[in-house]
Every structure is written in C-alpha cells, then in structure tokens.
C-alpha cells in the first residue's frame, strides 16, 4: 500500500462562543484538567469517567488488563447497562426523572409515542421476563431485525438486563444477510415486526425472517411486533406475537449483576473479505465510554431533547440513539422513516414539533438536504437547536458551512465526530465549549485517546502529510474481538503495526494537531455512511449464473460520498445488455440489501490484472471515476489495453 497524498487545505477557524463555553458540561478549564490527568495516566482518566458516569454493583480491582491485542477494562467490577439506562433514573436524587420522557418516538405515518423512564422500566422488565420464559438464558444470543419503533429499544435493553448479547441487523439487509448473521452468532431467538414504514411503503421484515430462519437450526422462537397490521404468516410452535407474550409478563425483573467484561452485543460490519465481521462489545468499558462522550461532546443537559438520526441497526444508533443518552437520563428522539416522507422537510418538521435541541446526523444527509434546497428548513422554526453533530464519513467543508449557516443559523457549534463500529464510541471530536473547529476536521482526540497518523513503516508523518490513522493505546469502548475469530481480529487490526490498532482510514494531522480523516484505505467503501466491502459485492455478483468474474470499486459521488461501480465479465453465451445490468443490480440488492446495489454495472471482456493475477483496482477506480476515457460502456470495454499500458507500473 503506497503512502497517501493529502490535498485538502482549509483555513477557516471557528472559536467556541464564550456564552456556550460558560455553560458547557466540559468547558476549557475542565477539559484542560482532564487532559492533564489523561496525559499522566489514561487509566486514571477512564477510571474517573467510570466513577462519574456509571453506577456499579461492585467496584473493579484493576482498571485495565492489557495483553495486546486483548484488553479487559474494569476487571472484577459488576454493572448492568439497562440498570444504568433506566433504574437509576427512578431512584435517589434522580427519582423525579420517573415521569421524564426517555424516548420520544415519531412513526413515519405521523403517529407518535412517548415512553417515560417509568414506562421504559415496565416494558423492559416485561420483555426481559418474556425472554427468560422463552428459554433465553444469560449468554444466549438474540437477533433483532426491526423497524425504528420503541420496541427495538425495549428488546435491546431487555437483552442487556438479563445478559443475553444482542445483534441488531439493519432492516435494510436481505434475508441472506440476516441468515448469515443469525448462524454466525448462533442466535436462539429473533425479534422482528410484521413490517415497518419507509417512504410510505411497508418494509416486509417478517418474510425475510421466515426465509432466513428456514435454513437454520438454532432459532427456537420468533417474536413479532404488530406495527403495520398487515397479515403475516405465523408459524405454529415457533412464532409468537409480542402483544400476546407481553400481556402475561410480570412488570418487574431485577437487572442481572454482570461482569464488566460480559458480552453486551455483536454488531456485524464489512471488512475486506466477503464475510462480515461480528464486532464484539462488552459491558462496563463500553458503557463508560458512551456515557462520558455523550455528556461531554453533545453537552447534554437535563432539559435537552437529543435527536440522533441514525438507525439503531448501526453502531451510531446503539451508542447515541440509545445507550449514551439514556445512561445520562436524557430524552432521545427516534424517527421511523425516511427524510422525504411525506415532504422534503420531514426532519425540520420533527425538530420544530419536539423542539429538538441537539441534532446528530450524517454528511450524506446534509448533502442531500443541500440539494433539496434551503426552502425546506427555512419553512420551519429551528430556534430550539443549540448544537449540531455529524458522523460517518468525512464532511466536505462546504457542507459543514451549509450546516452551520442554514441549520445552525451561525449560533450552533458543530461537532464532527470520528469513530467506528469497532471503537464503540467517539474518539476524535471537538468539545463544543472548549475546542475551536475547522470545517472538515474532526479536530482533537478525546482525553485518554492517542490517535497517530503514520506512514507505511509506522513512523509518524509530518504535519499536513497524509498517512494511516492508528490508535496507540487501548480505550474502554474498544472492540474485544471478532465473534468466533480471534485470528481474524489479530490479522485485521493488529498485524500491520505491532500493539497498535489500525483503523483502515487514511488521515493527516495538521500543525495544530487537528485530524483530517480522508476515508478508507482498505477494500471497504463508505456509501452514504454505510460500510460495504468490495468483496461482499463481488461475491454476490459472482453468485449470479451469468457472471464469470467481477471487480467492484468505489467512485466519488456528490451525495452518497462513494458510489459502487461493478466491472463484470459475463460468462460466454450470456448477453451483456441493459437487462442483465438491471438483473445484476437487483441480484446484489437481494443478496446483501438495497444499500449495496451498484450505481453502475459495466461489462468488460477481461478484468485488468497484474502479471501475478491481482486485479488492478487502482486502474479500475480511475476508470470508474472518469479519469481514463474508454469507449462507450454499453458494449464490452477492453480494459486489457489499459492494463497492458499500466502493467509495468502495477506489477
Ligand atoms: C468513517 C460509524 C470522517 C471512517 C460511526 C470510519 C468518518 C468509518 C467519520 C466507520 C468522521 C466515521 N469523519 N470519516 N467524522 N466518522 N467515519 O463503522 O472511514 O459505520 O472508519 O462507524 O466511517 O464507519 P462505521
């Protein structure tokens, strides 16, 4: 892998507003003090976070046990995530939060529900009892494949209450993708719904579950929430309605006292092979990390209404729709549907309706809103907003400026937060009352975190010089492994540089120590903030009978960040025409999910390869992004010519 060039230069700087700094949870003084503590000892810093932000049933004996690449945090301690997110807001000094809104939910059709902390406690206890009654024990795995409805939060929290690790599979994934995850994790029970609403249409989740579960042995029960009311087949002896089992369940269930390192959840994400990785997170460290970062970075106050627009099926939804805000006793907003239903102003209508004060969304959404036009946000009262955040991909400075101007009305600080499924919570981000921002930079590391940009040899790069983003020290929210695959865990994250975590991202660090993340440097594409492995899409394409060989690359796209371009060599006798092109796009969608559907399928009679037989991806990327002119793409492209020209250079 060659070293990376960094071209971006941005000069604008936005200092924190003194009025904001004065009221900030972490103002300049506190941040300076915590940075000093973390510089002396990251462990001491994280211990302080653990004491401040988490309630423990039993204290730890040791903050960190680090046998690279395996970390244990808060060794010997006991806690429970659902206890921290719910019960402790019903007791002691916070007992008044009992009737505070925990979840404000908006359905796409316009229906709405509010669950107070007391409501959430009752529902979570009931569902925990349901899980136990259905034979789910501590350590058993539960798969969740649901729309964004309050029951997804209830199901997840109920799992954490009894110590049954969950895996949430995003509702946009196909039956095949769901099956792979259920099988890999050995899930015993699946929670789903009769469907969910998306752009005015029903997403039929139950059909996908039936298809996924049909080919497996381990799943004993499927619990189905009635959301749309559409008739769905219920398999006798296996399927149960949520409302039936909940009606009989007792409304109390003490939270299990779990070891700090008890598995909390597994979330699958794309890597550079065809098989998604089950990223494992555990209890105490993860909770400490997400609770502390939520309070510090989103500056959450008792009176805030926090809206993270991510789907709970992604890590952002786990950490910052649910666990982080609820651990802080905050009110979190959940929205079921699409941003353009019924109109292009739905997000702004929701902000106005609930007086949302902190908004956390993705650059791809921001770019889409820019294209839709300023009239949509301008039609709504957004004066409740006081802080804005972004996550998921690099934000281009112009999109940052638009967010600042049109949504934040130049009053709201912006926190550009860098992190990954693997990191559990945010690692690099401004503290809104204490760190000056530069559009396009995620700014400075959170205390206790040590990111470093290095070259191929592992040496730190000079300011402004591009390189690979690494993390030099363990942190409490870090992944503990890949489910069932310790070898892959070592190989993927810890083999490039010894004892150092490799993020897979390219970045540069400027003279002020500010980080500028440029995007993935491995075979992972970031499409609309969603990670998709090129190999996964290639495997899906090759599984089609008409395809001999396929290579997939990303090309820059104004809205989605990256668009998927597939180069396909059809089998002899297969007609490479527009019909096949559409068939292949739908085929990928069926195999993986609509999020992986290629924007473009281009046919070629041979893929360009080096003499050793490696596909020349760099060449394909150039072709895909229009840097190489080739003939009309409706016929077969002769990429071998380009390959021969480039052969010398890449071989
Ligand atoms: C990218 C999402 C630039 C990055 C939380 C990372 C970002 C991948 C940012 C993780 C950011 C995330 N600036 N790039 N603020 N945040 N990324 O696992 O490439 O879905 O490696 O986690 O998104 O994506 P994931």
PDB file of C-alpha atoms in Angstrom, residues 1-219:
ATOM      1  CA  UNK A   1       0.000   0.000   0.000  1.00  0.00           C
ATOM      2  CA  UNK A   2       1.520   3.298  -1.043  1.00  0.00           C
ATOM      3  CA  UNK A   3       1.602   6.361   1.173  1.00  0.00           C
ATOM      4  CA  UNK A   4      -1.291   8.735   0.726  1.00  0.00           C
ATOM      5  CA  UNK A   5      -1.336  12.257  -0.557  1.00  0.00           C
ATOM      6  CA  UNK A   6      -3.358  14.825   1.303  1.00  0.00           C
ATOM      7  CA  UNK A   7      -4.667  17.700  -0.779  1.00  0.00           C
ATOM      8  CA  UNK A   8      -7.260  19.339   1.406  1.00  0.00           C
ATOM      9  CA  UNK A   9      -6.331  22.747   2.845  1.00  0.00           C
ATOM     10  CA  UNK A  10      -8.876  24.632   4.890  1.00  0.00           C
ATOM     11  CA  UNK A  11      -8.137  27.915   6.618  1.00  0.00           C
ATOM     12  CA  UNK A  12     -11.367  28.872   8.412  1.00  0.00           C
ATOM     13  CA  UNK A  13     -11.426  28.530  12.197  1.00  0.00           C
ATOM     14  CA  UNK A  14     -14.466  28.869  14.488  1.00  0.00           C
ATOM     15  CA  UNK A  15     -13.704  29.595  18.141  1.00  0.00           C
ATOM     16  CA  UNK A  16     -16.217  28.474  20.772  1.00  0.00           C
ATOM     17  CA  UNK A  17     -18.741  31.153  21.654  1.00  0.00           C
ATOM     18  CA  UNK A  18     -17.863  32.353  25.199  1.00  0.00           C
ATOM     19  CA  UNK A  19     -21.522  32.099  26.215  1.00  0.00           C
ATOM     20  CA  UNK A  20     -21.627  28.471  25.104  1.00  0.00           C
ATOM     21  CA  UNK A  21     -18.280  27.748  26.767  1.00  0.00           C
ATOM     22  CA  UNK A  22     -19.550  29.164  30.051  1.00  0.00           C
ATOM     23  CA  UNK A  23     -22.486  26.782  30.247  1.00  0.00           C
ATOM     24  CA  UNK A  24     -20.687  23.765  28.707  1.00  0.00           C
ATOM     25  CA  UNK A  25     -20.545  20.461  30.588  1.00  0.00           C
ATOM     26  CA  UNK A  26     -16.874  20.336  29.719  1.00  0.00           C
ATOM     27  CA  UNK A  27     -15.606  23.900  29.477  1.00  0.00           C
ATOM     28  CA  UNK A  28     -11.973  24.873  28.773  1.00  0.00           C
ATOM     29  CA  UNK A  29     -10.917  24.569  32.422  1.00  0.00           C
ATOM     30  CA  UNK A  30     -12.382  21.139  32.957  1.00  0.00           C
ATOM     31  CA  UNK A  31     -11.014  19.897  29.647  1.00  0.00           C
ATOM     32  CA  UNK A  32      -7.522  21.149  30.480  1.00  0.00           C
ATOM     33  CA  UNK A  33      -7.648  19.419  33.842  1.00  0.00           C
ATOM     34  CA  UNK A  34      -8.863  16.154  32.324  1.00  0.00           C
ATOM     35  CA  UNK A  35      -6.239  16.310  29.576  1.00  0.00           C
ATOM     36  CA  UNK A  36      -3.544  16.679  32.241  1.00  0.00           C
ATOM     37  CA  UNK A  37      -4.932  13.699  34.119  1.00  0.00           C
ATOM     38  CA  UNK A  38      -5.132  11.608  30.928  1.00  0.00           C
ATOM     39  CA  UNK A  39      -1.596  12.604  29.925  1.00  0.00           C
ATOM     40  CA  UNK A  40      -0.292  11.342  33.266  1.00  0.00           C
ATOM     41  CA  UNK A  41      -2.339   8.162  33.050  1.00  0.00           C
ATOM     42  CA  UNK A  42      -5.121   7.287  30.589  1.00  0.00           C
ATOM     43  CA  UNK A  43      -6.244   4.570  33.007  1.00  0.00           C
ATOM     44  CA  UNK A  44      -6.745   7.088  35.815  1.00  0.00           C
ATOM     45  CA  UNK A  45      -8.720   9.292  33.431  1.00  0.00           C
ATOM     46  CA  UNK A  46     -11.006   6.434  32.370  1.00  0.00           C
ATOM     47  CA  UNK A  47     -11.439   5.368  35.996  1.00  0.00           C
ATOM     48  CA  UNK A  48     -12.646   8.849  36.756  1.00  0.00           C
ATOM     49  CA  UNK A  49     -15.114   8.589  33.846  1.00  0.00           C
ATOM     50  CA  UNK A  50     -16.287   5.192  35.111  1.00  0.00           C
ATOM     51  CA  UNK A  51     -16.955   6.611  38.576  1.00  0.00           C
ATOM     52  CA  UNK A  52     -18.652   9.739  37.298  1.00  0.00           C
ATOM     53  CA  UNK A  53     -20.847   8.253  34.595  1.00  0.00           C
ATOM     54  CA  UNK A  54     -21.654   4.661  35.567  1.00  0.00           C
ATOM     55  CA  UNK A  55     -23.262   3.051  38.614  1.00  0.00           C
ATOM     56  CA  UNK A  56     -21.531  -0.174  39.616  1.00  0.00           C
ATOM     57  CA  UNK A  57     -22.778  -3.072  41.758  1.00  0.00           C
ATOM     58  CA  UNK A  58     -19.188  -3.927  42.593  1.00  0.00           C
ATOM     59  CA  UNK A  59     -16.014  -1.866  42.055  1.00  0.00           C
ATOM     60  CA  UNK A  60     -13.095  -3.008  39.895  1.00  0.00           C
ATOM     61  CA  UNK A  61      -9.826  -4.395  41.125  1.00  0.00           C
ATOM     62  CA  UNK A  62      -7.857  -3.163  38.170  1.00  0.00           C
ATOM     63  CA  UNK A  63      -8.722  -0.527  35.567  1.00  0.00           C
ATOM     64  CA  UNK A  64      -7.032  -2.216  32.628  1.00  0.00           C
ATOM     65  CA  UNK A  65      -5.592  -5.594  31.871  1.00  0.00           C
ATOM     66  CA  UNK A  66      -3.804  -5.196  28.526  1.00  0.00           C
ATOM     67  CA  UNK A  67      -2.336  -8.230  26.857  1.00  0.00           C
ATOM     68  CA  UNK A  68      -2.130  -6.930  23.302  1.00  0.00           C
ATOM     69  CA  UNK A  69      -4.329  -7.205  21.375  1.00  0.00           C
ATOM     70  CA  UNK A  70      -6.714  -8.277  24.137  1.00  0.00           C
ATOM     71  CA  UNK A  71      -7.960  -5.741  26.653  1.00  0.00           C
ATOM     72  CA  UNK A  72     -10.083  -6.100  29.773  1.00  0.00           C
ATOM     73  CA  UNK A  73     -11.409  -2.959  31.413  1.00  0.00           C
ATOM     74  CA  UNK A  74     -12.609  -2.530  34.995  1.00  0.00           C
ATOM     75  CA  UNK A  75     -11.575  -6.043  35.886  1.00  0.00           C
ATOM     76  CA  UNK A  76     -13.679  -7.660  38.587  1.00  0.00           C
ATOM     77  CA  UNK A  77     -16.397  -4.993  38.530  1.00  0.00           C
ATOM     78  CA  UNK A  78     -20.094  -5.654  38.055  1.00  0.00           C
ATOM     79  CA  UNK A  79     -22.735  -3.490  36.458  1.00  0.00           C
ATOM     80  CA  UNK A  80     -25.715  -3.641  34.105  1.00  0.00           C
ATOM     81  CA  UNK A  81     -26.480  -1.469  31.100  1.00  0.00           C
ATOM     82  CA  UNK A  82     -30.268  -1.459  31.470  1.00  0.00           C
ATOM     83  CA  UNK A  83     -29.872  -0.585  35.157  1.00  0.00           C
ATOM     84  CA  UNK A  84     -27.735   2.406  34.187  1.00  0.00           C
ATOM     85  CA  UNK A  85     -30.058   3.476  31.391  1.00  0.00           C
ATOM     86  CA  UNK A  86     -33.293   3.107  33.366  1.00  0.00           C
ATOM     87  CA  UNK A  87     -33.422   2.060  37.017  1.00  0.00           C
ATOM     88  CA  UNK A  88     -31.036   4.624  38.390  1.00  0.00           C
ATOM     89  CA  UNK A  89     -33.240   7.383  36.971  1.00  0.00           C
ATOM     90  CA  UNK A  90     -36.088   6.156  39.155  1.00  0.00           C
ATOM     91  CA  UNK A  91     -34.167   6.194  42.425  1.00  0.00           C
ATOM     92  CA  UNK A  92     -32.378   8.544  44.795  1.00  0.00           C
ATOM     93  CA  UNK A  93     -31.629  12.087  43.735  1.00  0.00           C
ATOM     94  CA  UNK A  94     -32.906  11.475  40.190  1.00  0.00           C
ATOM     95  CA  UNK A  95     -36.172   9.808  41.210  1.00  0.00           C
ATOM     96  CA  UNK A  96     -38.092  12.710  39.646  1.00  0.00           C
ATOM     97  CA  UNK A  97     -36.993  11.512  36.213  1.00  0.00           C
ATOM     98  CA  UNK A  98     -39.588   8.728  36.554  1.00  0.00           C
ATOM     99  CA  UNK A  99     -42.041  10.791  34.518  1.00  0.00           C
ATOM    100  CA  UNK A 100     -39.499  12.421  32.220  1.00  0.00           C
ATOM    101  CA  UNK A 101     -39.595  11.399  28.560  1.00  0.00           C
ATOM    102  CA  UNK A 102     -36.932   8.793  27.875  1.00  0.00           C
ATOM    103  CA  UNK A 103     -37.926   8.073  24.279  1.00  0.00           C
ATOM    104  CA  UNK A 104     -39.946  10.349  22.046  1.00  0.00           C
ATOM    105  CA  UNK A 105     -40.886   8.334  19.016  1.00  0.00           C
ATOM    106  CA  UNK A 106     -42.283   9.528  15.712  1.00  0.00           C
ATOM    107  CA  UNK A 107     -43.661   6.995  13.232  1.00  0.00           C
ATOM    108  CA  UNK A 108     -43.386   7.736   9.551  1.00  0.00           C
ATOM    109  CA  UNK A 109     -47.162   7.971   9.049  1.00  0.00           C
ATOM    110  CA  UNK A 110     -47.195  10.695  11.732  1.00  0.00           C
ATOM    111  CA  UNK A 111     -48.174   8.619  14.754  1.00  0.00           C
ATOM    112  CA  UNK A 112     -46.231   9.297  17.908  1.00  0.00           C
ATOM    113  CA  UNK A 113     -45.465   7.720  21.293  1.00  0.00           C
ATOM    114  CA  UNK A 114     -43.645   8.918  24.364  1.00  0.00           C
ATOM    115  CA  UNK A 115     -42.135   6.499  26.862  1.00  0.00           C
ATOM    116  CA  UNK A 116     -41.147   7.929  30.213  1.00  0.00           C
ATOM    117  CA  UNK A 117     -38.352   6.299  32.184  1.00  0.00           C
ATOM    118  CA  UNK A 118     -41.028   4.568  34.295  1.00  0.00           C
ATOM    119  CA  UNK A 119     -42.766   3.293  31.136  1.00  0.00           C
ATOM    120  CA  UNK A 120     -39.462   2.084  29.763  1.00  0.00           C
ATOM    121  CA  UNK A 121     -38.703   0.306  33.032  1.00  0.00           C
ATOM    122  CA  UNK A 122     -42.016  -1.538  32.949  1.00  0.00           C
ATOM    123  CA  UNK A 123     -41.739  -2.567  29.294  1.00  0.00           C
ATOM    124  CA  UNK A 124     -38.093  -3.618  29.553  1.00  0.00           C
ATOM    125  CA  UNK A 125     -38.771  -5.692  32.681  1.00  0.00           C
ATOM    126  CA  UNK A 126     -41.697  -7.345  30.935  1.00  0.00           C
ATOM    127  CA  UNK A 127     -39.721  -8.212  27.850  1.00  0.00           C
ATOM    128  CA  UNK A 128     -36.801  -9.454  29.956  1.00  0.00           C
ATOM    129  CA  UNK A 129     -39.303 -11.807  31.610  1.00  0.00           C
ATOM    130  CA  UNK A 130     -40.581 -12.861  28.186  1.00  0.00           C
ATOM    131  CA  UNK A 131     -37.062 -13.711  27.039  1.00  0.00           C
ATOM    132  CA  UNK A 132     -36.428 -15.757  30.170  1.00  0.00           C
ATOM    133  CA  UNK A 133     -39.788 -17.521  29.825  1.00  0.00           C
ATOM    134  CA  UNK A 134     -38.877 -18.421  26.251  1.00  0.00           C
ATOM    135  CA  UNK A 135     -35.692 -20.085  27.420  1.00  0.00           C
ATOM    136  CA  UNK A 136     -33.166 -17.328  26.737  1.00  0.00           C
ATOM    137  CA  UNK A 137     -30.515 -17.517  29.444  1.00  0.00           C
ATOM    138  CA  UNK A 138     -27.578 -15.304  30.313  1.00  0.00           C
ATOM    139  CA  UNK A 139     -25.063 -15.653  27.497  1.00  0.00           C
ATOM    140  CA  UNK A 140     -27.627 -16.810  24.881  1.00  0.00           C
ATOM    141  CA  UNK A 141     -27.768 -14.642  21.766  1.00  0.00           C
ATOM    142  CA  UNK A 142     -30.782 -12.762  20.419  1.00  0.00           C
ATOM    143  CA  UNK A 143     -31.083 -11.367  16.904  1.00  0.00           C
ATOM    144  CA  UNK A 144     -33.138  -8.211  16.378  1.00  0.00           C
ATOM    145  CA  UNK A 145     -34.437  -7.290  12.917  1.00  0.00           C
ATOM    146  CA  UNK A 146     -36.885  -4.485  13.368  1.00  0.00           C
ATOM    147  CA  UNK A 147     -38.008  -1.099  12.167  1.00  0.00           C
ATOM    148  CA  UNK A 148     -37.232   2.022  14.201  1.00  0.00           C
ATOM    149  CA  UNK A 149     -40.048   1.603  16.720  1.00  0.00           C
ATOM    150  CA  UNK A 150     -39.855   1.813  20.523  1.00  0.00           C
ATOM    151  CA  UNK A 151     -39.940  -1.990  20.749  1.00  0.00           C
ATOM    152  CA  UNK A 152     -36.451  -2.200  19.245  1.00  0.00           C
ATOM    153  CA  UNK A 153     -35.127  -0.189  22.191  1.00  0.00           C
ATOM    154  CA  UNK A 154     -37.165  -2.281  24.626  1.00  0.00           C
ATOM    155  CA  UNK A 155     -35.846  -5.517  23.117  1.00  0.00           C
ATOM    156  CA  UNK A 156     -32.221  -4.373  23.240  1.00  0.00           C
ATOM    157  CA  UNK A 157     -32.459  -3.095  26.797  1.00  0.00           C
ATOM    158  CA  UNK A 158     -34.228  -6.295  27.891  1.00  0.00           C
ATOM    159  CA  UNK A 159     -31.337  -8.329  26.470  1.00  0.00           C
ATOM    160  CA  UNK A 160     -28.848  -6.244  28.427  1.00  0.00           C
ATOM    161  CA  UNK A 161     -30.959  -6.686  31.554  1.00  0.00           C
ATOM    162  CA  UNK A 162     -30.542 -10.455  31.567  1.00  0.00           C
ATOM    163  CA  UNK A 163     -27.087 -10.591  29.965  1.00  0.00           C
ATOM    164  CA  UNK A 164     -28.163 -12.023  26.597  1.00  0.00           C
ATOM    165  CA  UNK A 165     -25.934 -10.408  23.937  1.00  0.00           C
ATOM    166  CA  UNK A 166     -27.926  -8.947  21.055  1.00  0.00           C
ATOM    167  CA  UNK A 167     -27.154  -8.464  17.452  1.00  0.00           C
ATOM    168  CA  UNK A 168     -29.237  -5.879  15.672  1.00  0.00           C
ATOM    169  CA  UNK A 169     -29.436  -6.425  11.937  1.00  0.00           C
ATOM    170  CA  UNK A 170     -30.357  -3.304   9.990  1.00  0.00           C
ATOM    171  CA  UNK A 171     -33.827  -3.697   8.449  1.00  0.00           C
ATOM    172  CA  UNK A 172     -32.438  -2.872   5.003  1.00  0.00           C
ATOM    173  CA  UNK A 173     -30.384  -6.072   4.896  1.00  0.00           C
ATOM    174  CA  UNK A 174     -31.660  -9.024   2.886  1.00  0.00           C
ATOM    175  CA  UNK A 175     -32.834 -12.400   4.196  1.00  0.00           C
ATOM    176  CA  UNK A 176     -29.492 -13.922   3.183  1.00  0.00           C
ATOM    177  CA  UNK A 177     -27.510 -11.326   5.101  1.00  0.00           C
ATOM    178  CA  UNK A 178     -29.782 -11.855   8.110  1.00  0.00           C
ATOM    179  CA  UNK A 179     -29.312 -15.624   7.938  1.00  0.00           C
ATOM    180  CA  UNK A 180     -25.505 -15.310   7.825  1.00  0.00           C
ATOM    181  CA  UNK A 181     -25.558 -13.210  10.985  1.00  0.00           C
ATOM    182  CA  UNK A 182     -28.021 -15.464  12.839  1.00  0.00           C
ATOM    183  CA  UNK A 183     -25.918 -18.504  12.002  1.00  0.00           C
ATOM    184  CA  UNK A 184     -22.555 -16.913  12.801  1.00  0.00           C
ATOM    185  CA  UNK A 185     -23.770 -15.787  16.202  1.00  0.00           C
ATOM    186  CA  UNK A 186     -25.842 -18.893  16.939  1.00  0.00           C
ATOM    187  CA  UNK A 187     -28.880 -16.797  17.866  1.00  0.00           C
ATOM    188  CA  UNK A 188     -31.638 -18.662  19.663  1.00  0.00           C
ATOM    189  CA  UNK A 189     -34.429 -16.148  19.346  1.00  0.00           C
ATOM    190  CA  UNK A 190     -35.311 -13.495  16.774  1.00  0.00           C
ATOM    191  CA  UNK A 191     -37.334 -10.361  17.464  1.00  0.00           C
ATOM    192  CA  UNK A 192     -38.980  -8.754  14.441  1.00  0.00           C
ATOM    193  CA  UNK A 193     -42.155  -6.986  13.298  1.00  0.00           C
ATOM    194  CA  UNK A 194     -44.845  -7.504  10.708  1.00  0.00           C
ATOM    195  CA  UNK A 195     -43.193  -4.620   8.885  1.00  0.00           C
ATOM    196  CA  UNK A 196     -42.175  -1.019   9.150  1.00  0.00           C
ATOM    197  CA  UNK A 197     -42.895   2.162   7.233  1.00  0.00           C
ATOM    198  CA  UNK A 198     -40.395   3.604   4.794  1.00  0.00           C
ATOM    199  CA  UNK A 199     -41.281   6.241   2.212  1.00  0.00           C
ATOM    200  CA  UNK A 200     -44.958   5.437   2.516  1.00  0.00           C
ATOM    201  CA  UNK A 201     -44.429   1.743   1.812  1.00  0.00           C
ATOM    202  CA  UNK A 202     -44.263  -1.276   4.077  1.00  0.00           C
ATOM    203  CA  UNK A 203     -40.868  -2.928   4.514  1.00  0.00           C
ATOM    204  CA  UNK A 204     -41.749  -6.591   4.903  1.00  0.00           C
ATOM    205  CA  UNK A 205     -39.434  -7.795   7.617  1.00  0.00           C
ATOM    206  CA  UNK A 206     -41.312 -10.925   8.656  1.00  0.00           C
ATOM    207  CA  UNK A 207     -40.998 -12.518   5.196  1.00  0.00           C
ATOM    208  CA  UNK A 208     -37.243 -12.014   5.337  1.00  0.00           C
ATOM    209  CA  UNK A 209     -37.095 -13.563   8.801  1.00  0.00           C
ATOM    210  CA  UNK A 210     -39.084 -16.601   7.617  1.00  0.00           C
ATOM    211  CA  UNK A 211     -36.718 -17.045   4.708  1.00  0.00           C
ATOM    212  CA  UNK A 212     -33.628 -16.529   6.860  1.00  0.00           C
ATOM    213  CA  UNK A 213     -34.696 -18.821   9.669  1.00  0.00           C
ATOM    214  CA  UNK A 214     -35.951 -21.590   7.365  1.00  0.00           C
ATOM    215  CA  UNK A 215     -32.396 -22.609   6.567  1.00  0.00           C
ATOM    216  CA  UNK A 216     -31.118 -22.627  10.152  1.00  0.00           C
ATOM    217  CA  UNK A 217     -31.335 -24.980  13.101  1.00  0.00           C
ATOM    218  CA  UNK A 218     -30.711 -22.892  16.203  1.00  0.00           C
ATOM    219  CA  UNK A 219     -33.635 -20.437  16.195  1.00  0.00           C
TER     220      UNK A 219
END
